[in-house]
XYZ file of N, CA and C in Angstrom:
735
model
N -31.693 4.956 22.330
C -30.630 4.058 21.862
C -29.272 4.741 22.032
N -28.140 4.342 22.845
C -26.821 4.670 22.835
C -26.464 4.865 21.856
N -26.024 6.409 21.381
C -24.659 6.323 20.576
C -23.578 5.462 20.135
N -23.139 5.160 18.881
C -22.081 3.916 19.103
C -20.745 4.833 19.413
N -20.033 3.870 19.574
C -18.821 4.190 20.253
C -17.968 4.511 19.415
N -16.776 5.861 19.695
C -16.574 6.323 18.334
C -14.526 5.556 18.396
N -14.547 5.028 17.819
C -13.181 4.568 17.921
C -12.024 5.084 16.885
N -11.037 6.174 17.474
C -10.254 6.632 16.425
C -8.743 5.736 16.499
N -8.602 5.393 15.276
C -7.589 4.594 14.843
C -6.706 5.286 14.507
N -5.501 5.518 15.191
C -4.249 6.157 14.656
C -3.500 5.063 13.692
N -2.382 5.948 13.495
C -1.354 4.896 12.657
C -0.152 4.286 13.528
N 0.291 5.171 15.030
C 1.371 5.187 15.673
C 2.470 5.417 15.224
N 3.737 5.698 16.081
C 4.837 5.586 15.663
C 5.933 6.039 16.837
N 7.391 5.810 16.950
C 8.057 5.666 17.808
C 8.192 7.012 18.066
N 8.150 7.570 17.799
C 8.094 8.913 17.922
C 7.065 9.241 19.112
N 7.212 9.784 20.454
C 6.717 9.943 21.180
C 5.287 11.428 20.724
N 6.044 12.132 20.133
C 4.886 13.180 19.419
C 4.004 13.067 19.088
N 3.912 11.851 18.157
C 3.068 11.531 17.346
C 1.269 10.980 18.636
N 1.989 10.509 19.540
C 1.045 9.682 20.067
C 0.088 10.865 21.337
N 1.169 11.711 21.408
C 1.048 12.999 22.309
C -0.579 13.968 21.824
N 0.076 14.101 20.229
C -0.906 14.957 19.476
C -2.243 14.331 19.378
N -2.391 12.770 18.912
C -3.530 11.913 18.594
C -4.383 12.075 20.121
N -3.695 11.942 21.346
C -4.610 12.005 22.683
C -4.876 13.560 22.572
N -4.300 14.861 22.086
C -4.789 15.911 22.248
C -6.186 16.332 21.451
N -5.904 15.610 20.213
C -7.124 15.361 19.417
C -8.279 14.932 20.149
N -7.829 13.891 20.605
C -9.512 13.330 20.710
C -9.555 13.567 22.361
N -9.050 14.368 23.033
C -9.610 15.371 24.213
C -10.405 16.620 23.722
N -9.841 16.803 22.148
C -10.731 18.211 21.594
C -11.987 17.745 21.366
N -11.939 16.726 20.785
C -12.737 15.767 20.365
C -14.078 15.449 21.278
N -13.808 15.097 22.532
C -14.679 14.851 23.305
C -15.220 16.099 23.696
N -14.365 17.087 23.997
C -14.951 18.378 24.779
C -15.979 18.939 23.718
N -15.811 18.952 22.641
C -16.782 19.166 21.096
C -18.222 18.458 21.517
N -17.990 16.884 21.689
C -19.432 16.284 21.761
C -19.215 15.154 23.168
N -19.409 15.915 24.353
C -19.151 15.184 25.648
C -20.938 14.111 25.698
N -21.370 14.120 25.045
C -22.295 13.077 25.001
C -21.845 11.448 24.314
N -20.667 11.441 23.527
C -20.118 10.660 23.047
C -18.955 9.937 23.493
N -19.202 8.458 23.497
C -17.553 7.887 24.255
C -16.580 7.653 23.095
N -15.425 8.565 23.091
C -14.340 8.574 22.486
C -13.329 7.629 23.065
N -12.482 6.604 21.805
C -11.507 5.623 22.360
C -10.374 5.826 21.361
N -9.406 5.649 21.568
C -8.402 5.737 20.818
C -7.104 4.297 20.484
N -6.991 3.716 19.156
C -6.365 2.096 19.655
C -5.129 2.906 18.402
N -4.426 2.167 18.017
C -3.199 2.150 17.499
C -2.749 1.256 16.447
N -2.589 1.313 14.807
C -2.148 0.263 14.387
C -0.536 -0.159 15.178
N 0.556 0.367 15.160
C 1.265 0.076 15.079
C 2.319 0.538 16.482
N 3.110 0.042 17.120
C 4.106 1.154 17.733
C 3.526 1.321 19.482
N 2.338 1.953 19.338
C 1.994 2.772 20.499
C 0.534 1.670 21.208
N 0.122 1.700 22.623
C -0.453 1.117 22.839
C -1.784 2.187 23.376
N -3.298 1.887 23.648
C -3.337 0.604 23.131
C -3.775 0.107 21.748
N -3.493 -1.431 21.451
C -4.046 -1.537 19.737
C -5.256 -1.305 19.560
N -5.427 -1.432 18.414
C -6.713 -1.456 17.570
C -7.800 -3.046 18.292
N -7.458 -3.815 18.346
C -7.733 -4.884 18.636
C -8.220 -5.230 19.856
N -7.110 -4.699 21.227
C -7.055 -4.901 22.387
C -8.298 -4.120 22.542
N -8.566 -2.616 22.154
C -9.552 -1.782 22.148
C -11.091 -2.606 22.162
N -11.355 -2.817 20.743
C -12.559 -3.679 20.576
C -13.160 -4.727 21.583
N -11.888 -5.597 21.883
C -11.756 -6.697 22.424
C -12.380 -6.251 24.076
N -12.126 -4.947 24.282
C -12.526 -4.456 25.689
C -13.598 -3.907 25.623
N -14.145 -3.440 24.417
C -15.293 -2.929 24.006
C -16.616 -3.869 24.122
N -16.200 -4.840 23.583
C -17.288 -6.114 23.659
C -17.592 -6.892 24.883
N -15.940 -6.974 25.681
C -16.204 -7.532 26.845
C -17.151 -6.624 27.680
N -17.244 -5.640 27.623
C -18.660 -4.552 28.507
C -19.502 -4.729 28.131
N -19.348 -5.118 27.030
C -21.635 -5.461 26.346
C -21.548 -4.100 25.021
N -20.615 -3.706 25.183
C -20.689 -2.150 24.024
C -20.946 -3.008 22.520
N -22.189 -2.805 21.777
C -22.821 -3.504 20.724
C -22.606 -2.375 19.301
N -22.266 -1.451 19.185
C -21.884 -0.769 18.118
C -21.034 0.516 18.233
N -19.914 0.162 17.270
C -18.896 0.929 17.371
C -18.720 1.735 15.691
N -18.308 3.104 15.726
C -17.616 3.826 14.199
C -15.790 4.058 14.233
N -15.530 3.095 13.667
C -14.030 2.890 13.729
C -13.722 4.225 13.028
N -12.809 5.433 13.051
C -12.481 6.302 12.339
C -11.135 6.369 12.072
N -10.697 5.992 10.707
C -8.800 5.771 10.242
C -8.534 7.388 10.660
N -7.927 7.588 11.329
C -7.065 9.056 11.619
C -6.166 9.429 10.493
N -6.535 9.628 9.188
C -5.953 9.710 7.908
C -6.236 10.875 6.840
N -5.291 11.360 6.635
C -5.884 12.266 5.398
C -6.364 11.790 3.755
N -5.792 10.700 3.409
C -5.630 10.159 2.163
C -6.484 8.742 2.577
N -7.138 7.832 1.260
C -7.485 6.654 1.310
C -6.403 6.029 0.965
N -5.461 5.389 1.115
C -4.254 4.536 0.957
C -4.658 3.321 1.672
N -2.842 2.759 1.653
C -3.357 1.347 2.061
C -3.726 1.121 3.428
N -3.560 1.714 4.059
C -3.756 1.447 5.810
C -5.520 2.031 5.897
N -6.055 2.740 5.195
C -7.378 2.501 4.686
C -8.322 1.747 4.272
N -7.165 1.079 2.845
C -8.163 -0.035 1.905
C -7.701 -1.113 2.722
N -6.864 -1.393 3.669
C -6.489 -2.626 4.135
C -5.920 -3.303 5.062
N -5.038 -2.171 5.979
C -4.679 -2.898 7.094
C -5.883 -2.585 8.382
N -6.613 -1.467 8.169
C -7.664 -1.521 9.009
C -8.741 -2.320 8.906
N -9.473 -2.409 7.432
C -10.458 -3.437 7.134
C -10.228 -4.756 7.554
N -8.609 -5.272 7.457
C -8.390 -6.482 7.892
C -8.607 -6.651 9.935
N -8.018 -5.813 10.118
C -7.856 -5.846 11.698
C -9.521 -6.005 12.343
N -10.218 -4.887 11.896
C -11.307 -4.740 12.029
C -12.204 -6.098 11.735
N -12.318 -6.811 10.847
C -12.880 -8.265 9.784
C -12.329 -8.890 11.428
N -11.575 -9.095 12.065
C -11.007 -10.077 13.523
C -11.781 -9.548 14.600
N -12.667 -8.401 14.808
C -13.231 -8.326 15.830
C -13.950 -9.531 16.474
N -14.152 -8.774 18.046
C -15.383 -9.964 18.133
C -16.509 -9.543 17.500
N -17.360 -10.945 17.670
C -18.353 -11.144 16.098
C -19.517 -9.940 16.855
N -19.473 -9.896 18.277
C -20.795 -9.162 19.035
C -21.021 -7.695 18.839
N -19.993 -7.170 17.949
C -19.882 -6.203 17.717
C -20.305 -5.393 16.333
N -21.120 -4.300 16.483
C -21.288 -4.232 14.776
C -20.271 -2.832 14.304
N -19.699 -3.176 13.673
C -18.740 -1.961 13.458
C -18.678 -1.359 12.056
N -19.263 0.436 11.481
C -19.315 0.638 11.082
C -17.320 1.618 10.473
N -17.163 1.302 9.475
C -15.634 2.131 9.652
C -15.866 3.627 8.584
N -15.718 4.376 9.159
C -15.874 5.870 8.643
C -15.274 5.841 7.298
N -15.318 7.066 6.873
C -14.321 7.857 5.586
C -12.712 8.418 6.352
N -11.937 8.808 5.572
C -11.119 9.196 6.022
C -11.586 10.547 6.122
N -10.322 11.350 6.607
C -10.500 12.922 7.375
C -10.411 14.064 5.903
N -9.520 13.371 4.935
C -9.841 14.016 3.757
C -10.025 13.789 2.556
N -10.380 14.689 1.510
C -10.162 16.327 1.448
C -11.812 16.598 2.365
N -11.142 17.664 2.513
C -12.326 18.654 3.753
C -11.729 19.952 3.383
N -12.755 20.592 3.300
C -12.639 23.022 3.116
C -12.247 22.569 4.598
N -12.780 22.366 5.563
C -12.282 22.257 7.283
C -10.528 22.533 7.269
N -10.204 20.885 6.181
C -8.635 20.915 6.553
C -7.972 21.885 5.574
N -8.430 22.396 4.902
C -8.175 23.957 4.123
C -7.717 24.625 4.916
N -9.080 25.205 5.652
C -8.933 26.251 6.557
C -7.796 25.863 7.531
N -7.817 24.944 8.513
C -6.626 24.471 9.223
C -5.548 24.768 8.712
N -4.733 24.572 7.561
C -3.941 24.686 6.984
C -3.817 25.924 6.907
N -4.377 26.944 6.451
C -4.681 28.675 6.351
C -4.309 28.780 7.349
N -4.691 28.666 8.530
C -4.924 28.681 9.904
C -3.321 29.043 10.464
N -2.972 27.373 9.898
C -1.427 27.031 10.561
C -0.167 27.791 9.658
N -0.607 28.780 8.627
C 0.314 29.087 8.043
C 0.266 30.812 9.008
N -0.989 31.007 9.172
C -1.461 32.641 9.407
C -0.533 32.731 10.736
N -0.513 31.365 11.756
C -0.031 31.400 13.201
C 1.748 31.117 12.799
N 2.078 31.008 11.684
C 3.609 31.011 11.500
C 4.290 32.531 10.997
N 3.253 33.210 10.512
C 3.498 34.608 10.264
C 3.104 35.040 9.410
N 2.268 34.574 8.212
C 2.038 34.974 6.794
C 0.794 35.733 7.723
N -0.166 36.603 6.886
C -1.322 36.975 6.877
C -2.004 36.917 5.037
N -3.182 37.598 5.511
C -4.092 37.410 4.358
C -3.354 38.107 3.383
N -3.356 39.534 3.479
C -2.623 39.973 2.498
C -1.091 39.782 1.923
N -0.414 38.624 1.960
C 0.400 38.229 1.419
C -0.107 37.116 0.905
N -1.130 36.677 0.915
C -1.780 35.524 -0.229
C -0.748 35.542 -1.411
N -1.701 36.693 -2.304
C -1.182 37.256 -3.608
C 0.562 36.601 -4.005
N 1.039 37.136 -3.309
C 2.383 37.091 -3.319
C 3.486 35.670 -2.634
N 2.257 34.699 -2.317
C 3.132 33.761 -1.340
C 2.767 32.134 -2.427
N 3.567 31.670 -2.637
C 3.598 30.328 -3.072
C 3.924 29.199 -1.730
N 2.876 28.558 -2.152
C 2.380 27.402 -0.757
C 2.594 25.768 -1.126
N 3.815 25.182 -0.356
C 3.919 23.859 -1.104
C 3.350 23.184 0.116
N 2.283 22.102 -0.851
C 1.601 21.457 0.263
C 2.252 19.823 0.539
N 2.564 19.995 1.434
C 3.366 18.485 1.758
C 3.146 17.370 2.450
N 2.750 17.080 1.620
C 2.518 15.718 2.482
C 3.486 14.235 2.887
N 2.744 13.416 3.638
C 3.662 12.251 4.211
C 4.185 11.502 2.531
N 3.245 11.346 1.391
C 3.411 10.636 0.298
C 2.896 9.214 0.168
N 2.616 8.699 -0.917
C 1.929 7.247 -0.973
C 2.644 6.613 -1.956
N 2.456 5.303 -2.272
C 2.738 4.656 -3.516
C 0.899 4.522 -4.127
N 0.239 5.028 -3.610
C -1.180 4.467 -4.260
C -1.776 6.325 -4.934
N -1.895 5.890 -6.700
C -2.220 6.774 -7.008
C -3.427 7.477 -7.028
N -4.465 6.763 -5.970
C -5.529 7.879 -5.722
C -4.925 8.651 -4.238
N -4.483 8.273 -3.754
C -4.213 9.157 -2.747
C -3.296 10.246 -3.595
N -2.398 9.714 -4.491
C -1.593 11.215 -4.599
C -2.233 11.957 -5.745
N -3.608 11.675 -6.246
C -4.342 12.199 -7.350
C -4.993 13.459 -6.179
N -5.464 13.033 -5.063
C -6.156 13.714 -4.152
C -5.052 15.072 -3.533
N -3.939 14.866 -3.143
C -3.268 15.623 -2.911
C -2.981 17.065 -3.825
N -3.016 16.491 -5.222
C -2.763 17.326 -6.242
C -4.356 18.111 -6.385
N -5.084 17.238 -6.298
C -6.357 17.929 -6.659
C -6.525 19.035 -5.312
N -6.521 18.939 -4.149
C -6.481 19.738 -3.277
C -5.474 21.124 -3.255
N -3.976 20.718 -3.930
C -3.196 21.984 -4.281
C -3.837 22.694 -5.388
N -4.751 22.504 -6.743
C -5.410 22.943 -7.343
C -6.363 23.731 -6.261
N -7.164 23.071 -6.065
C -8.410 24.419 -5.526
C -7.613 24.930 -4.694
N -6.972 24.739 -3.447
C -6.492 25.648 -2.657
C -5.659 26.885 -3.529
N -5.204 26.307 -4.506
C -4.466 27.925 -5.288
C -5.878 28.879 -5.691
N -6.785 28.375 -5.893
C -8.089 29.028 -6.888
C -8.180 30.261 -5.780
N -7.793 30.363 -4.021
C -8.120 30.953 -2.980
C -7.103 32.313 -3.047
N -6.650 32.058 -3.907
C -5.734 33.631 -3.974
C -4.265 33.383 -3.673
N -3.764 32.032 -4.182
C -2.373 32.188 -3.120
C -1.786 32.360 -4.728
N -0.852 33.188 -4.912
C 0.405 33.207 -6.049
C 0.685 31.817 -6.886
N 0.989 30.846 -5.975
C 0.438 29.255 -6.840
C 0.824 28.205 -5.609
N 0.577 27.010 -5.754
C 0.195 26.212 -5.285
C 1.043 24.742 -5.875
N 1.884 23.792 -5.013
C 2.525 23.152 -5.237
C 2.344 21.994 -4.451
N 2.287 20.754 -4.806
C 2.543 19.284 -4.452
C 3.610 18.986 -3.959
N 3.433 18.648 -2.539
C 5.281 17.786 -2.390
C 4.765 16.818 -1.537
N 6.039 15.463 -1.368
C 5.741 14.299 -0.723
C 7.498 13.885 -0.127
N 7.127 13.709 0.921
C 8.098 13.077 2.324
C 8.718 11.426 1.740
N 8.281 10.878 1.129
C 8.013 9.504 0.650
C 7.357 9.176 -0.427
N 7.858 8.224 -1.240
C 7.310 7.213 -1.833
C 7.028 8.113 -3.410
N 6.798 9.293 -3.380
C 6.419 10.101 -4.379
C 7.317 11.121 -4.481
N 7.429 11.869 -5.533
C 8.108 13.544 -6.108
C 7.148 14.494 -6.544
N 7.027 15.701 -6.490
C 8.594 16.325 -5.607
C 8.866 16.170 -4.338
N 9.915 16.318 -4.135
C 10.188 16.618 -2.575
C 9.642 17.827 -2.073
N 9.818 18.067 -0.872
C 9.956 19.519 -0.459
C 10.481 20.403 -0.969
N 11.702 20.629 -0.994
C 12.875 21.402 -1.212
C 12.990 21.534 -2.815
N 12.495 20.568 -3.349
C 12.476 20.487 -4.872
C 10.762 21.827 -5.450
N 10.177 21.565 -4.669
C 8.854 22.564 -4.946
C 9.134 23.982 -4.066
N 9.927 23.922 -3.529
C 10.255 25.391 -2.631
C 11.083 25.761 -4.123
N 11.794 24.849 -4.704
C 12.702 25.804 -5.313
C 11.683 25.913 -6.540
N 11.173 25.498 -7.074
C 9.807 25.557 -8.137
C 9.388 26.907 -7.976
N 8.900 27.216 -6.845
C 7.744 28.378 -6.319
C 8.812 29.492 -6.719
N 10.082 29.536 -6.318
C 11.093 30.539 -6.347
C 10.918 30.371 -7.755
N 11.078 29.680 -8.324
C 11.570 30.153 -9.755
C 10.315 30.501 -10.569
N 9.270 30.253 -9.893
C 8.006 30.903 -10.487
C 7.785 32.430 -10.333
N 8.729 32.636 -9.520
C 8.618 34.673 -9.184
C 7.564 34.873 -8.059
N 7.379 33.754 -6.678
C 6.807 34.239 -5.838
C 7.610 34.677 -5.382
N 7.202 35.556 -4.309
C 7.928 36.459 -3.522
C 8.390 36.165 -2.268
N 7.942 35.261 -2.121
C 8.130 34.154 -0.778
C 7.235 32.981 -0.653
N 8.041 32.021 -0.256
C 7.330 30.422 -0.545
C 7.026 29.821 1.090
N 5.647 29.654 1.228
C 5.303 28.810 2.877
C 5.525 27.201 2.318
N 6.008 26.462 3.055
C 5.661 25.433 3.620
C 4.153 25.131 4.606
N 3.087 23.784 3.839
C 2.519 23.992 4.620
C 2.177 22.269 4.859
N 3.137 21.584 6.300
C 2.519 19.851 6.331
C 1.176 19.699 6.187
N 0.844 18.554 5.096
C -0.223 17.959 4.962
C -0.237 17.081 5.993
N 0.309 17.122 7.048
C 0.353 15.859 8.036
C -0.818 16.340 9.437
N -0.985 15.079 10.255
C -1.784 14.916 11.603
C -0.747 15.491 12.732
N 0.170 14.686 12.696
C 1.094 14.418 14.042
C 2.365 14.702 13.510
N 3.599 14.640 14.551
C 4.903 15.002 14.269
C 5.569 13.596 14.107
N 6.478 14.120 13.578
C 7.161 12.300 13.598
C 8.262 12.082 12.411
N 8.565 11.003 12.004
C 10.202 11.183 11.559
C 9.827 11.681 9.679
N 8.476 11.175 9.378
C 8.393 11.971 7.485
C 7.709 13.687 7.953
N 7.371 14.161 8.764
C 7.108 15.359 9.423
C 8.379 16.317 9.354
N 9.159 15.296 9.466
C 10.704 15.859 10.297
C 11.508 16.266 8.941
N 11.191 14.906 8.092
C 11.982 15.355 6.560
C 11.240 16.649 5.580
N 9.737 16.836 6.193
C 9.282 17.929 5.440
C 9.727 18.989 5.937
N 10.090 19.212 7.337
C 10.734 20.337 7.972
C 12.152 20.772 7.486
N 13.363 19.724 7.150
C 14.421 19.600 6.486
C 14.483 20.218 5.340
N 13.397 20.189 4.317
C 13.098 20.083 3.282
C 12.627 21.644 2.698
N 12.150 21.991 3.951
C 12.198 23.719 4.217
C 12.260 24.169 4.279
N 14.186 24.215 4.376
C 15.302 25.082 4.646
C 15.516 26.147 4.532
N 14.956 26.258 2.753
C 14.935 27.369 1.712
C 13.880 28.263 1.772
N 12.943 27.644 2.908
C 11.157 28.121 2.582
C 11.329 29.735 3.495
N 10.761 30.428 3.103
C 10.520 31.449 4.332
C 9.584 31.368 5.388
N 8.624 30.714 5.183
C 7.643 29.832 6.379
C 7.813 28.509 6.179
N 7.231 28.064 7.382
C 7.096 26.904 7.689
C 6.103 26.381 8.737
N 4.891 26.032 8.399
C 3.838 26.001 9.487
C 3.886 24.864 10.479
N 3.269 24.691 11.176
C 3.169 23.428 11.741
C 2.359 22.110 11.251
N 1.774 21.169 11.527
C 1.624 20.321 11.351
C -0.412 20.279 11.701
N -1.004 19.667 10.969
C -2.459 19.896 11.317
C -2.573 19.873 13.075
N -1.995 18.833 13.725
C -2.073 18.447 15.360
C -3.645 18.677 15.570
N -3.866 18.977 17.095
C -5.040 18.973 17.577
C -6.465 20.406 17.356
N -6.114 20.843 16.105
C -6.655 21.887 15.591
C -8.205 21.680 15.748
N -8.971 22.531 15.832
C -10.367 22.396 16.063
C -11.248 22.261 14.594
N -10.526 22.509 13.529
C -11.291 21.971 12.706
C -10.593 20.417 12.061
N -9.374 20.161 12.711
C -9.699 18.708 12.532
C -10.277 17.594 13.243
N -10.718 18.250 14.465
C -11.712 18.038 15.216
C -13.279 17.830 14.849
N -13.548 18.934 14.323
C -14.764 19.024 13.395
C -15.172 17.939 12.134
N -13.832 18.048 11.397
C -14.058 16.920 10.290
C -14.310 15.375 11.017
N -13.583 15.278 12.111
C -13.637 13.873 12.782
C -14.932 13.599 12.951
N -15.637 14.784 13.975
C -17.021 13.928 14.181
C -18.350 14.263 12.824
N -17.896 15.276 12.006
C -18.791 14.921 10.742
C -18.517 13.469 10.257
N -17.400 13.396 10.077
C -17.140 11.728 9.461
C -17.888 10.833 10.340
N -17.771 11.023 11.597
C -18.776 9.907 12.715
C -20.329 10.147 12.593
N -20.635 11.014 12.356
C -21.789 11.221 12.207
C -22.328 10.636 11.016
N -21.674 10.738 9.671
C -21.756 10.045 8.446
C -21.975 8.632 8.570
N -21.324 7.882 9.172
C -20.848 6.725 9.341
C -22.019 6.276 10.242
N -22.451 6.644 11.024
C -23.552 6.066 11.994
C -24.719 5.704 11.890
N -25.139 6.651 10.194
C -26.226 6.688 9.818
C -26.700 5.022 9.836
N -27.679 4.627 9.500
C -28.246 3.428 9.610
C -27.943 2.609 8.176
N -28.172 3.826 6.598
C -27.986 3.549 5.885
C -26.703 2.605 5.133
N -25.271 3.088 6.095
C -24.170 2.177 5.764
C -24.187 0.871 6.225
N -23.405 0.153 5.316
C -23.210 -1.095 5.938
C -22.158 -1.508 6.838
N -22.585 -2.244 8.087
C -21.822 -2.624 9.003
C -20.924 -3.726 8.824
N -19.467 -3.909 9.458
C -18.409 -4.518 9.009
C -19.064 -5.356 10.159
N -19.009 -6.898 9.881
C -18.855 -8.004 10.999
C -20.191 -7.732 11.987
N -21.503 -7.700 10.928
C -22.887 -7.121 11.713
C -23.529 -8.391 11.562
């Protein structure tokens, strides 16, 4: 029996970066599990859609697909602009839609990862206060999740561990850089909770001014690679239920 088809759903955005990083992904993506057909559609911005995707999917005879939201948080483009898009497929299709990408130890480590390649090392753990930043939500399980993730990630040895949000939520960036300082770390990283680059990416970078690091952005990292196809693998099982089956 064919594998279903693994369909990763970005969010898009005008930002040419953004759309750059999502195809670098899921080239990591494929080279990981070249037995699998990887597709990539777009809510918004960038082509091709979410829709057009499927719509080409079915016209080949392709009979089961794992839609995967390219997301760190369950928010609304989770609970709802994908479920809706998805609910319009064609009917020939059975489409299972994944979990999102987090929380994952994977996107931990990534994050570790992307701070170690900006200059920190291990042994400045101790001494380094780490504000984790994300894009921000108005939906309070996503920003319950954020906070809960700056909790354990401090439990790992870092001096302490701080919440910030680009949007919609507080603190800011720049408002938890200055937090960490006044907590008596000795130096404060910046570390994006984000996928791709793009214009709330851009305000966490702004926002950094004060930071003595500043990492990059998750992008096409190999363990967010990893979390992707555990989530596909989850999702395929027989046991979930299929959207529009």
């Amino acid at each position: 029996m064919p594998r279903p088809v693994l369909l990763v759903i970005a969010h898009g955005s005008r930002d040419p970066r953004h759309a750059a990083t999502v195809h670098a992904l899921v080239r990591r993506v494929r080279a990981l599990r070249p037995g699998v057909r990887v597709e990539t559609g777009f809510l918004d911005f960038n082509i091709p859609s979410v829709s057009g995707v499927l719509e080409s999917l079915a016209a080949e005879g392709v009979r089961d697909v794992v839609a995967l939201p390219l997301l760190l948080t369950r928010a609304f483009h989770a609970k709802s602009d994908i479920p809706a898009v998805l609910s319009e497929a064609p009917a020939r299709l059975r489409i299972r839609q994944a979990d999102v990408l987090g929380p994952s130890p994977l996107l931990t480590a990534a994050l570790e990862r992307r701070l170690y390649e900006a200059g920190l090392s291990p042994a400045d753990k101790s001494s380094t206060g780490v504000v984790l930043a994300s894009a921000g939500s108005t939906d309070p399980e996503a920003i319950a999740v954020i906070a809960e993730i700056a909790r354990e990630w401090r439990r790992t040895g870092w001096c302490a561990v701080r919440p910030a949000f680009a949007s919609a939520s507080l603190p800011r960036t720049g408002d938890a850089v200055r937090e960490l300082r006044a907590l008596g770390c000795a130096r404060v990283a910046v570390a994006p909770y984000v996928l791709a680059p793009g214009f709330l990416p851009d305000r966490i970078a702004r926002g950094a001014a004060e930071a003595d690091v500043l990492a990059d952005v998750l992008g096409a990292s190999p363990e967010v690679a990893r979390v992707l196809l555990d989530r596909y693998d989850t999702a395929r099982t027989p046991a979930l239920t299929a959207v529009g089956a």
